[in-house]
Short mmCIF file of C-alpha atoms and ligand atoms in Angstrom, two decimals:
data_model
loop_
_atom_site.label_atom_id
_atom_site.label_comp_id
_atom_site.label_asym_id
_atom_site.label_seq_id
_atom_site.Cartn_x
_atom_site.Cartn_y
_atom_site.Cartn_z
CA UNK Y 196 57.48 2.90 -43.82
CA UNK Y 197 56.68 6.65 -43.91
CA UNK Y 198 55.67 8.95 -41.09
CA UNK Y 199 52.50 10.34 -40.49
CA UNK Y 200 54.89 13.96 -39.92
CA UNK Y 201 57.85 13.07 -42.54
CA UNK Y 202 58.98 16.46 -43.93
CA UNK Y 203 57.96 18.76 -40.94
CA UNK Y 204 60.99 20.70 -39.03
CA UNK Y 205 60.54 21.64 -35.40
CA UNK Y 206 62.26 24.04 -33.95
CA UNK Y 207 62.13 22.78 -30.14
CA UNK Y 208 62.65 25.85 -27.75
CA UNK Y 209 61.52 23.64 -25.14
CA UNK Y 210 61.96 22.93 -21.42
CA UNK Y 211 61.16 21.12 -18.50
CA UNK Y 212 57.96 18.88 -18.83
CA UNK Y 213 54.84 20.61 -20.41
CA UNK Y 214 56.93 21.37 -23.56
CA UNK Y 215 59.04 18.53 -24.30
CA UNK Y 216 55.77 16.06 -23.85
CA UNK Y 217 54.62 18.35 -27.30
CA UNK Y 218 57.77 17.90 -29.25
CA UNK Y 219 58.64 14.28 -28.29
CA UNK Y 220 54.76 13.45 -29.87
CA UNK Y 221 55.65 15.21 -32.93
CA UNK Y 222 59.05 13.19 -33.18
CA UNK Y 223 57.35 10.55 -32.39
CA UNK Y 224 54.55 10.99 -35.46
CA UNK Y 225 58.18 11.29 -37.33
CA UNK Y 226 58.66 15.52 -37.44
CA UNK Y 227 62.62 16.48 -37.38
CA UNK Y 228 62.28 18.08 -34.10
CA UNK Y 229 65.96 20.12 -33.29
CA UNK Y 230 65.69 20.98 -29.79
CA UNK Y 231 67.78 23.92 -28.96
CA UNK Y 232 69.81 24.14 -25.89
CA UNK Y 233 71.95 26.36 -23.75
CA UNK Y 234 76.03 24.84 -24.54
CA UNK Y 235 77.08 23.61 -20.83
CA UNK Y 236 73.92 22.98 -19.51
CA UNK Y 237 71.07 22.21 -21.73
CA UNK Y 238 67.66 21.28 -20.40
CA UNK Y 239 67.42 21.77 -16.91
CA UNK Y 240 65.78 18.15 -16.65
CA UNK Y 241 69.24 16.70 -17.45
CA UNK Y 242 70.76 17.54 -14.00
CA UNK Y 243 66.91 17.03 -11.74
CA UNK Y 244 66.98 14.10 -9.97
CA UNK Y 245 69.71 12.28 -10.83
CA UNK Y 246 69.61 8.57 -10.28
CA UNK Y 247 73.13 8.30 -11.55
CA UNK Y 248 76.16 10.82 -11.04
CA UNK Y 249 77.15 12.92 -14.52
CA UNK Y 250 74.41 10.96 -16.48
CA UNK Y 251 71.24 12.68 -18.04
CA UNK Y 252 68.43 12.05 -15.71
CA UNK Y 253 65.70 9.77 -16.79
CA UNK Y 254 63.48 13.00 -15.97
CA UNK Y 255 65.24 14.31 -19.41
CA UNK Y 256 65.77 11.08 -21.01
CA UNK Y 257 62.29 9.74 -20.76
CA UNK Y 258 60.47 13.45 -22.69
CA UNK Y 259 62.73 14.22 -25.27
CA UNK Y 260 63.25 10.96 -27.18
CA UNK Y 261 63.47 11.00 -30.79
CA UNK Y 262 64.93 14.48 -30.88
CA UNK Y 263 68.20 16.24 -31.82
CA UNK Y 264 69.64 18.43 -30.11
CA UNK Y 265 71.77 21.90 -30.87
CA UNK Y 266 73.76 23.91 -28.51
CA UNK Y 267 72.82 27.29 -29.19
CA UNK Y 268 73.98 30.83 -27.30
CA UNK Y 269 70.46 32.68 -28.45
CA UNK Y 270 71.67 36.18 -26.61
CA UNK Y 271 75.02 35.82 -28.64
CA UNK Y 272 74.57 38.02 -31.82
CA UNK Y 273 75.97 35.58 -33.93
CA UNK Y 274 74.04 32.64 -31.97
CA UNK Y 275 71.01 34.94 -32.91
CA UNK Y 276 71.68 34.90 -36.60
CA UNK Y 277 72.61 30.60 -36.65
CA UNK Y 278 68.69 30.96 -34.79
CA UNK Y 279 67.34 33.30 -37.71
CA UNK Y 280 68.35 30.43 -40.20
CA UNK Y 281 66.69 27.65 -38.08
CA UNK Y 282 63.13 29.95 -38.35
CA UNK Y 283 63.97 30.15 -41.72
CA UNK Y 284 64.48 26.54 -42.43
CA UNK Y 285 61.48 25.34 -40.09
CA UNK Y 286 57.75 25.06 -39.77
CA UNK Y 287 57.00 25.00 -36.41
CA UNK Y 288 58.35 26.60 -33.23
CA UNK Y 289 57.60 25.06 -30.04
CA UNK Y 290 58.42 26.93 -26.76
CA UNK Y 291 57.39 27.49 -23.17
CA UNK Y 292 59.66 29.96 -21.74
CA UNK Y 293 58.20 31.95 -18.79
CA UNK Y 294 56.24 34.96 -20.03
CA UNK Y 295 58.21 37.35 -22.47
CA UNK Y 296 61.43 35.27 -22.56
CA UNK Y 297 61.37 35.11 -26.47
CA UNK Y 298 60.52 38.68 -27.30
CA UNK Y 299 63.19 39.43 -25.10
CA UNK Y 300 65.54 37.25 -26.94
CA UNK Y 301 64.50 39.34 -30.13
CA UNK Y 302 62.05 36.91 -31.39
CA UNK Y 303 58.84 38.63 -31.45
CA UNK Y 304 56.13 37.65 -33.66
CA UNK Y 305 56.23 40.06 -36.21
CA UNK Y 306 60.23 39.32 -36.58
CA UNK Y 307 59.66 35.36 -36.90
CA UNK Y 308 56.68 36.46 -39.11
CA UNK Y 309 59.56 38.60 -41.34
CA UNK Y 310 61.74 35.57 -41.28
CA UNK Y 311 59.43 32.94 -42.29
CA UNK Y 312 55.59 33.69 -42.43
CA UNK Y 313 54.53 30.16 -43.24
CA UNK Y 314 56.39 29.64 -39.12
CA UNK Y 315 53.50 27.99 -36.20
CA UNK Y 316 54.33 29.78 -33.08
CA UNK Y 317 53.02 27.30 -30.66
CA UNK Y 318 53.57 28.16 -26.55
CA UNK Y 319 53.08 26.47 -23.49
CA UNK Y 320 51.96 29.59 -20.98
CA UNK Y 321 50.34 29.34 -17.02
CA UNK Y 322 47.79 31.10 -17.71
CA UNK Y 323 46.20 32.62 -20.64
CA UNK Y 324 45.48 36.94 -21.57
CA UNK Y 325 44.43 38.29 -17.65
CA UNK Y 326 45.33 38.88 -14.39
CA UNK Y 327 48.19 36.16 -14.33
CA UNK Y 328 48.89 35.85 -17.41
CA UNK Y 329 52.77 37.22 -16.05
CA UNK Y 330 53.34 34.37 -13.73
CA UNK Y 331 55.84 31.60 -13.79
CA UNK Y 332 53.76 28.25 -13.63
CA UNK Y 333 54.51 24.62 -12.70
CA UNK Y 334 52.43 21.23 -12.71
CA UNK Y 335 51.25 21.45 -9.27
CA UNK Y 336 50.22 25.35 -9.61
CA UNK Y 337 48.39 24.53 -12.99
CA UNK Y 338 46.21 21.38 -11.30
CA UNK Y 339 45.46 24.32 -8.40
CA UNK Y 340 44.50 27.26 -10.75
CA UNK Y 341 42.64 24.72 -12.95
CA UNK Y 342 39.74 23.55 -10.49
CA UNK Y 343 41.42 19.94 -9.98
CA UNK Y 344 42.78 20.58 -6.74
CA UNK Y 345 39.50 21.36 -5.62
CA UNK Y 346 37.60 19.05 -6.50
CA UNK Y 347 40.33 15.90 -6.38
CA UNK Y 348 40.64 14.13 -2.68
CA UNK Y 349 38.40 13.37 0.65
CA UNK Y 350 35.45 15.98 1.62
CA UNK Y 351 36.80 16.20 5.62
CA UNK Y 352 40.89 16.58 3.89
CA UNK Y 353 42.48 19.45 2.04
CA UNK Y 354 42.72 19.53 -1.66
CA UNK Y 355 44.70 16.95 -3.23
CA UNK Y 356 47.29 17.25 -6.43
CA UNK Y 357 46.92 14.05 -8.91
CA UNK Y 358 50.04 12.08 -9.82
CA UNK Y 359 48.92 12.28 -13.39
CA UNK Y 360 50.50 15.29 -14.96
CA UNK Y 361 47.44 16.76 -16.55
CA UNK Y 362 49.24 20.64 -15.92
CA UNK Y 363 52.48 19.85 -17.96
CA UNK Y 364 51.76 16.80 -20.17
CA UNK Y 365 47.95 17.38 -20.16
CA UNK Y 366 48.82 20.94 -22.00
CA UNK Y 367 51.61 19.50 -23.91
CA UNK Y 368 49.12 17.26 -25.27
CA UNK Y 369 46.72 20.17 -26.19
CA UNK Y 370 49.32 21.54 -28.03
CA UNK Y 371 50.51 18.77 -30.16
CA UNK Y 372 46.91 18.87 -31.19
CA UNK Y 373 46.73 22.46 -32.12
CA UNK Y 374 50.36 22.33 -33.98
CA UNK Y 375 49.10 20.17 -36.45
CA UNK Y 376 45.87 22.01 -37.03
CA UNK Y 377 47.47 25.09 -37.63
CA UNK Y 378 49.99 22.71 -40.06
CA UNK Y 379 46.88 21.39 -41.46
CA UNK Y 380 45.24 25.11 -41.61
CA UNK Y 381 48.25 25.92 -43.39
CA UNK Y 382 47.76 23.99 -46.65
CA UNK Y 383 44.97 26.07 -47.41
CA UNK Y 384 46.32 29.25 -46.22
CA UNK Y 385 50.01 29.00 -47.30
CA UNK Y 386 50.38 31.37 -43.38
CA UNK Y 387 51.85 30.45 -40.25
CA UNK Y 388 49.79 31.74 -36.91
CA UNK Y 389 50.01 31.57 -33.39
CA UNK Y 390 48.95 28.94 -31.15
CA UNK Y 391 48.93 29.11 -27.35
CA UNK Y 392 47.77 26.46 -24.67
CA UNK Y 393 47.63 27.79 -21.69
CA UNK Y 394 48.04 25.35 -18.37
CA UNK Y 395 45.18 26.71 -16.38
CA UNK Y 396 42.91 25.77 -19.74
CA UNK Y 397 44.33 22.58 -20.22
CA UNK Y 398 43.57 21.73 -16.65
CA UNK Y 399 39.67 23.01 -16.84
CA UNK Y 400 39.40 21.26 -20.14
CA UNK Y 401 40.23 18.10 -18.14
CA UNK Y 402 38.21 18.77 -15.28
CA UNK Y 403 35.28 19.72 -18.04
CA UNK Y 404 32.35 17.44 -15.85
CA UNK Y 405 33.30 19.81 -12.49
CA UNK Y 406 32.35 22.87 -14.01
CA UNK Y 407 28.62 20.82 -15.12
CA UNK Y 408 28.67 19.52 -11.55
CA UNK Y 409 29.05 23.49 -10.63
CA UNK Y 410 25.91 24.16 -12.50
CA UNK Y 411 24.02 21.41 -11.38
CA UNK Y 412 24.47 22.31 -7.73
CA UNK Y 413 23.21 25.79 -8.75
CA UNK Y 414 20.35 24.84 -9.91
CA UNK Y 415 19.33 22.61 -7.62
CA UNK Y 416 21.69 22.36 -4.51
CA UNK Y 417 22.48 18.56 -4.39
CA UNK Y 418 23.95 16.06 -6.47
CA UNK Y 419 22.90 12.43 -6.26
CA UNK Y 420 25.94 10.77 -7.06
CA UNK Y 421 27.94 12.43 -4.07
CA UNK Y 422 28.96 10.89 -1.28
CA UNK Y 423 28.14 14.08 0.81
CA UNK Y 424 24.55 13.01 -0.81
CA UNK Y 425 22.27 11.82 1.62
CA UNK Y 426 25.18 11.57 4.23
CA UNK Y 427 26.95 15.48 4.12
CA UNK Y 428 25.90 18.70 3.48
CA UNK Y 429 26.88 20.68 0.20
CA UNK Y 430 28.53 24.04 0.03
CA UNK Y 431 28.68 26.62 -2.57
CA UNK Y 432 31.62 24.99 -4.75
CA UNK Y 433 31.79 21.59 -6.06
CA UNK Y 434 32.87 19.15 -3.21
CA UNK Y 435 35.74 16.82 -3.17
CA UNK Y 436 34.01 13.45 -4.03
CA UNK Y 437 36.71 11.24 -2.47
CA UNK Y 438 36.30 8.22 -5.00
CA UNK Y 439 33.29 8.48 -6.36
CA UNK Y 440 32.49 7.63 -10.03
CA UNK Y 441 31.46 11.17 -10.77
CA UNK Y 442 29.26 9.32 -13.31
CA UNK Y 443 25.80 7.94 -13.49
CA UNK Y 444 27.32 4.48 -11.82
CA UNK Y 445 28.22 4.57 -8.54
CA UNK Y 446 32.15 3.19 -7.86
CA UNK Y 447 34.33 3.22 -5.19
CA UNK Y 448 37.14 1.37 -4.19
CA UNK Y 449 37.19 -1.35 -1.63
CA UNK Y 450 39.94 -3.41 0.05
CA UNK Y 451 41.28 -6.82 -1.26
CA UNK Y 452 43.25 -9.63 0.51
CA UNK Y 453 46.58 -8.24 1.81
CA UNK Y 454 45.54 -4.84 2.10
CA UNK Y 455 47.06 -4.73 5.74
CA UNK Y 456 50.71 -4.87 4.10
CA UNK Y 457 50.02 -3.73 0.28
CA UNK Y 458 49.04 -0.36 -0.38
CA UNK Y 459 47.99 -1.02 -3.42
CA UNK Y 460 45.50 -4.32 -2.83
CA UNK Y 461 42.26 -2.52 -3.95
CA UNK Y 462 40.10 -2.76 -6.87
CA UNK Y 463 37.78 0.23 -8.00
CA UNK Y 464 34.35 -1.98 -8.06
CA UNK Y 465 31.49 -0.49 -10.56
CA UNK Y 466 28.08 -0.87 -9.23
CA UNK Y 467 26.40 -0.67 -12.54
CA UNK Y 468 22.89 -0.92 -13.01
CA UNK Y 469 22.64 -3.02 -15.87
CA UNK Y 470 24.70 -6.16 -13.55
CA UNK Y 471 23.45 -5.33 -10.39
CA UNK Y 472 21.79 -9.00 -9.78
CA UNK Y 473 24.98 -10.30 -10.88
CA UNK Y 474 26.42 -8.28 -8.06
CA UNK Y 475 23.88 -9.46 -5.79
CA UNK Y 476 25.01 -13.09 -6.47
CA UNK Y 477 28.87 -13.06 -6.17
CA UNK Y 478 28.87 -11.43 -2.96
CA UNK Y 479 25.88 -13.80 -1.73
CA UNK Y 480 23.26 -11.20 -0.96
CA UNK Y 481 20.82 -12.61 -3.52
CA UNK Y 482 18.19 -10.95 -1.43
CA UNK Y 483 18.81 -7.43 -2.38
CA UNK Y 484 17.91 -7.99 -6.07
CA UNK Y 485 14.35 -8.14 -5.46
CA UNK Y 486 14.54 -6.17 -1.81
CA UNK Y 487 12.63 -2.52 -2.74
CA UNK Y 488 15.23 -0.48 -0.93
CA UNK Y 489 17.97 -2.01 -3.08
CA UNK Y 490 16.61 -2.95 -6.03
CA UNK Y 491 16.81 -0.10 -7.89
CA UNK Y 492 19.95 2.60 -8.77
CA UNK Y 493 17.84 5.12 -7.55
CA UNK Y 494 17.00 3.31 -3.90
CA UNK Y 495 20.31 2.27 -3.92
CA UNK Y 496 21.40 6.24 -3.70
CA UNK Y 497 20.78 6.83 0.32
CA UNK Y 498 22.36 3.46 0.92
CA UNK Y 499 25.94 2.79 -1.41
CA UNK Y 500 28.47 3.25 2.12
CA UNK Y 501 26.59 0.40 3.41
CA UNK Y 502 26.12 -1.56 -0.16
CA UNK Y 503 30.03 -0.73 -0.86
CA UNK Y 504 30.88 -1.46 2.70
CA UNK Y 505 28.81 -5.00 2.43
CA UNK Y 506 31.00 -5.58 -1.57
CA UNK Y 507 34.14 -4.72 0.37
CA UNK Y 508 33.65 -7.63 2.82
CA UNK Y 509 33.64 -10.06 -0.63
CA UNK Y 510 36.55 -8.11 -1.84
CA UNK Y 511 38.82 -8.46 1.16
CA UNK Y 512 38.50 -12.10 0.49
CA UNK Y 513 39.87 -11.90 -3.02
CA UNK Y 514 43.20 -10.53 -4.42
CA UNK Y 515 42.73 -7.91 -6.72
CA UNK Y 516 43.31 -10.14 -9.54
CA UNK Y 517 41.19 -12.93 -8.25
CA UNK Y 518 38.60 -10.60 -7.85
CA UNK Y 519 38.77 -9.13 -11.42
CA UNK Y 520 38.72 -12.45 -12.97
CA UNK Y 521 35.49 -13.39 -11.22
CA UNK Y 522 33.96 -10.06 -11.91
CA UNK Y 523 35.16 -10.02 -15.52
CA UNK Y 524 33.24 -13.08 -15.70
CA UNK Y 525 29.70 -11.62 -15.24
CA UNK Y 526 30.54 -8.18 -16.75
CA UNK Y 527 30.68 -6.18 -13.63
CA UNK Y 528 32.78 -3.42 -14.63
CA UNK Y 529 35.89 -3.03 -12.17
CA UNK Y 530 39.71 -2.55 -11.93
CA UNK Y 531 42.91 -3.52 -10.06
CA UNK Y 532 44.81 -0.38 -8.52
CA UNK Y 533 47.96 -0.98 -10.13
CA UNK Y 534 51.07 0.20 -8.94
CA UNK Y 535 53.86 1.30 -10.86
CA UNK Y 536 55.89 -1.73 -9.77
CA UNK Y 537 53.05 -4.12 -12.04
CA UNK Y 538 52.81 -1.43 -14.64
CA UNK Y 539 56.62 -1.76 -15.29
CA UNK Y 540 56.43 -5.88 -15.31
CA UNK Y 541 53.16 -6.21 -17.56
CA UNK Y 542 53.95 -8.06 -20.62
CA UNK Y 543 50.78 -6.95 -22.96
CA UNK Y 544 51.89 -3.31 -22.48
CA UNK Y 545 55.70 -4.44 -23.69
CA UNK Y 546 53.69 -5.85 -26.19
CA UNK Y 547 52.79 -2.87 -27.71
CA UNK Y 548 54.92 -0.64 -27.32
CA UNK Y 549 53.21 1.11 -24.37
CA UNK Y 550 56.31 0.65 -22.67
CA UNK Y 551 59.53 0.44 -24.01
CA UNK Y 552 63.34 -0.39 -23.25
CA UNK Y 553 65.36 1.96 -24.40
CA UNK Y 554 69.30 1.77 -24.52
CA UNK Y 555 71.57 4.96 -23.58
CA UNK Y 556 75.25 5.24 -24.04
CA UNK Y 557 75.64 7.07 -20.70
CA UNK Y 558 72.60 5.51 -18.96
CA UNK Y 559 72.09 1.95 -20.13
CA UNK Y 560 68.95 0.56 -20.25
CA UNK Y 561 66.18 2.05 -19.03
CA UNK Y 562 62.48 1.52 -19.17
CA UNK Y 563 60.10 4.34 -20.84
CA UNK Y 564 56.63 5.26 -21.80
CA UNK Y 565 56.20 4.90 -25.03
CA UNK Y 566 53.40 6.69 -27.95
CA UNK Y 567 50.08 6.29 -26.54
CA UNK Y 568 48.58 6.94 -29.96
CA UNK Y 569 48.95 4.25 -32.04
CA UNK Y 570 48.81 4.83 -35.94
CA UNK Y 571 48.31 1.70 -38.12
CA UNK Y 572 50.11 3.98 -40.98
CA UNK Y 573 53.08 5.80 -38.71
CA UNK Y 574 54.36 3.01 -36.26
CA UNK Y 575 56.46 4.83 -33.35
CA UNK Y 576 60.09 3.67 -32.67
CA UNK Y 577 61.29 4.88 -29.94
CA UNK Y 578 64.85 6.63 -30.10
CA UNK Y 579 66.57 7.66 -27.22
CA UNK Y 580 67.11 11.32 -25.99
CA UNK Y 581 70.03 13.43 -27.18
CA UNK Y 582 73.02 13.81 -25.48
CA UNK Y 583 73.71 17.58 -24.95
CA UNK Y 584 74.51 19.24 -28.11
CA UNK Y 585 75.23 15.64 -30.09
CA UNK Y 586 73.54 17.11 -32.97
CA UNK Y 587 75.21 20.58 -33.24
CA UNK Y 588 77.72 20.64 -36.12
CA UNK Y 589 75.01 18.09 -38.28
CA UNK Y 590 72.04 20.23 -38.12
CA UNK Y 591 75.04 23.33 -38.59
CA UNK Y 592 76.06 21.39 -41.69
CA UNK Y 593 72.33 21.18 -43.21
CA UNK Y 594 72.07 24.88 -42.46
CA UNK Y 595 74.91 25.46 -45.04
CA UNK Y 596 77.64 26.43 -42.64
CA UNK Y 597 80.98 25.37 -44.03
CA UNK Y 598 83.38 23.62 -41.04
CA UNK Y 599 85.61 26.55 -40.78
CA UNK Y 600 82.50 29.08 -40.10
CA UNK Y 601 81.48 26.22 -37.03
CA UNK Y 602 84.53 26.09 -35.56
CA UNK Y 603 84.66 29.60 -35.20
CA UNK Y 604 80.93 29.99 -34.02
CA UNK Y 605 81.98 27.73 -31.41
CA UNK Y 606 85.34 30.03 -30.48
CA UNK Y 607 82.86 32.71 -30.30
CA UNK Y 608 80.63 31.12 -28.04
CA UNK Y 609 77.53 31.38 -30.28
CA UNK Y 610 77.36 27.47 -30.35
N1 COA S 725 70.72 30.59 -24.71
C1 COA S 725 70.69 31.68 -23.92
N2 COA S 725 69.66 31.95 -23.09
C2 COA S 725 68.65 31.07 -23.06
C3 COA S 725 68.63 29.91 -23.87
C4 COA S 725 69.74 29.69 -24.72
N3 COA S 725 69.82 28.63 -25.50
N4 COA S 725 67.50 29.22 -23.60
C5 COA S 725 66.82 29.92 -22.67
N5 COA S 725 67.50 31.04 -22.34
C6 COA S 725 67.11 32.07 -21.38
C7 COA S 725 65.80 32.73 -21.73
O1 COA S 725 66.02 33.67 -22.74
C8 COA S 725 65.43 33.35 -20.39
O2 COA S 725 66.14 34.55 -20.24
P1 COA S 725 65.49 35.93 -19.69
O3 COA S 725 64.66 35.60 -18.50
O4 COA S 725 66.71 36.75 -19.36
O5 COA S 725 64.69 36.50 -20.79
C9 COA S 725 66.04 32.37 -19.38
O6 COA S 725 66.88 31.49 -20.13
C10 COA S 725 65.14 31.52 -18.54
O7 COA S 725 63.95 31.12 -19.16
P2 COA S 725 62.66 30.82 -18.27
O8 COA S 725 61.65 30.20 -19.13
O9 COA S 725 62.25 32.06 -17.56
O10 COA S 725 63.20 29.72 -17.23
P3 COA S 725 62.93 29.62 -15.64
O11 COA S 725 63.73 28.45 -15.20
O12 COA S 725 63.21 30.90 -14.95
O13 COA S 725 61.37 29.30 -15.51
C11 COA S 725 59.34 28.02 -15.91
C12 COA S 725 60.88 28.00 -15.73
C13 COA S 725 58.91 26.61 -16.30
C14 COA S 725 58.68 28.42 -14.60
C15 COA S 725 58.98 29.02 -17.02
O14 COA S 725 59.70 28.70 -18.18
C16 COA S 725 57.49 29.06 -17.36
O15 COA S 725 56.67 29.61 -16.63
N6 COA S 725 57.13 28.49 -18.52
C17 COA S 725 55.77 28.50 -19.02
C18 COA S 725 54.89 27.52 -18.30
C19 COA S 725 55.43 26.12 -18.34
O16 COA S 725 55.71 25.56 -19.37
N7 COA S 725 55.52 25.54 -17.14
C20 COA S 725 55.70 24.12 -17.00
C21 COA S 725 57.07 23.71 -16.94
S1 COA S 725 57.02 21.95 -16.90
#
């Protein structure tokens, strides 16, 4: 079956996270994607946090599936010219280099532009055009300079970074998306163009509802939905809403049986409007579907610690899964806190390919995520990640290089 991205060349000048989560999509949607590396060391991802001495770390292994990779000396002059026929031969160059690293190489704009004017320049940055715009930037300092770390964790604690990598993968992401506009751009056009995602935007684009809850506390210096609201006082800036739905339903998450010894026996419970009476029965207050103070989402407001305090006392009775399966019967929206541990074992998500076992010849087998975007047209199969430089004299080949002119590349140090 075809590929939804048959025919288009990457040219992956990617590292680290933020990056490689771009290119592996691509690969994924079934774009040649040639990932260029330094010879000796590659990605620095291969070597961070090794689980297994002299094997590529399943840091690397796990973001750059699907890929091939080419060992590729880009300050070597003759490295620089095997690099000229890649940006030649591709359509797309990915990279996310700390600020300046490709001009520096040589590789400005206008010169890919020469080389190939139908070339996508697409870049992973910190921070966009300003006062940072110079700065080196990882995950943690993108969910900071983004407004997540603000507004993510307990009101009386200090800002809290999310496991979820919305900073690197969260802008990789964003950029996948604005590669294949400009591709699509393109066919009308017949020109390449640039296309930056910048961390810091990826993060606010994600955290989109805290810069409405910004306005909203503006304008009229509470918000409903709160927990500092009736019980705390609000500040300037958007509090840190601990758990809190952050929608028009009020959530939270509550204990289950064997809480004392699992950190993970919780369930987020959804006191939605719509099912409150149904809430009312399974936890055996009956009485507060017709009692004024409670009957209603908006005289429920001054009261949810002690209504989500009462829930919790039902919960704590219940596994997580119990629990679910009783709630799922009456519609009460609600979910087990799943650790990483269930994720791994959970059949339906084998099942589709959500995650995947993947076999190395270094590694072994090892467990992966795989596509999240499923195409009924472009079915992912996941490949497994490059070994440093596997790729080198095949992609050389297809370039036109003739053995001889490899070898001595490589006795030049170019390759
Ligand atoms: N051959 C020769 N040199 C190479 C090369 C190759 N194949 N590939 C890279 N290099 C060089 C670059 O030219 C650069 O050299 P220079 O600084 O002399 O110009 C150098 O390697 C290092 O690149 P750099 O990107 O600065 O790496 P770093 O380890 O110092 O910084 C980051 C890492 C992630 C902080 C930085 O790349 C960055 O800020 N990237 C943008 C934001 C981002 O993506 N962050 C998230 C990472 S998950």
């Amino acid at each position: 079956m075809s590929k939804a991205l048959d025919g288009v060349r990457i040219l992956d000048f990617t590292h680290v996270q933020s990056g490689p989560t771009c290119t592996q999509l691509l690969a994924w949607f079934g774009a040649d994607v040639i990932k260029v590396e330094r010879a000796g060391a590659g990605d620095i991802t291969r070597e961070q946090l090794r689980d297994i001495p002299d094997v590529d770390s399943l840091y690397f292994t796990m973001l750059n599936h699907n890929k091939r990779s080419v060992t590729i000396d880009t300050k070597n002059p003759e490295g620089k010219l095997v690099l000229e026929a890649l940006i030649q031969k591709c359509d797309v160059l990915v990279e996310n280099f700390a600020p300046g690293a490709l001009d520096r190489m040589g590789f400005t704009w206008e010169r890919i532009q020469e080389l190939n004017p139908r070339m996508i320049v697409a870049s992973v940055k910190g921070f966009g055009p300003g006062p940072y715009e110079d700065c080196k930037v990882y995950e943690n300092v993108a969910q900071c300079a983004g407004g997540a770390a603000s507004t993510t964790g307990f009101d009386d604690g200090p800002p809290v970074v999310t496991g979820a990598q919305i900073g690197d993968s969260g802008t990789g992401l964003h950029l996948a998306l604005g590669i294949v506009t400009a591709l699509y751009q393109r066919t009308q056009t017949g020109r390449g163009q640039k296309v930056l995602a910048a961390m810091q935007d990826g993060v606010l684009n994600l955290c989109r509802v805290k810069l409405r809850d910004q306005q909203r506390l503006e304008r009229t210096g509470t918000m409903k939905e709160y927990p500092q609201y009736p019980n705390g006082m609000f500040g300037e800036a958007v509090p840190r809403a601990g758990n809190a739905s952050g929608g028009g339903q009020p959530g939270w998450i509550l204990k289950c049986k064997g809480w004392e010894t699992d950190p993970n026996a919780y369930i987020y419970f959804i006191t939605q409007a719509p099912v409150w009476t149904k809430i009312c029965n399974v936890i055996g207050k009956e009485e507060w579907a017709s009692d004024p103070d409670y009957a209603t989402p908006a005289a429920r407001l001054p009261h949810l610690k002690d209504i989500f305090a009462e829930i919790e006392r039902w919960t704590m009775t219940k596994t997580k899964f119990e629990a679910m399966q009783i709630l799922n019967r009456y519609d009460i929206p609600c979910g087990p806190i799943l650790s990483m541990k269930e994720i791994a074992e959970e059949p339906s998500l084998r099942k589709t390919g959500t995650i995947v076992e993947v076999d190395h010849p270094t590694r072994g087998k090892y467990l992966t995520v795989g596509n999240p975007i499923k195409l009924s047209d472009s079915p992912t199969e996941v490949k497994r990640s490059p070994l440093l430089g596997e790729h080198t004299d095949e992609v050389m080949t297809e370039l036109g290089y003739s053995p001889e002119q490899i070898s001595a590349l490589r006795t030049a140090g170019a390759i």
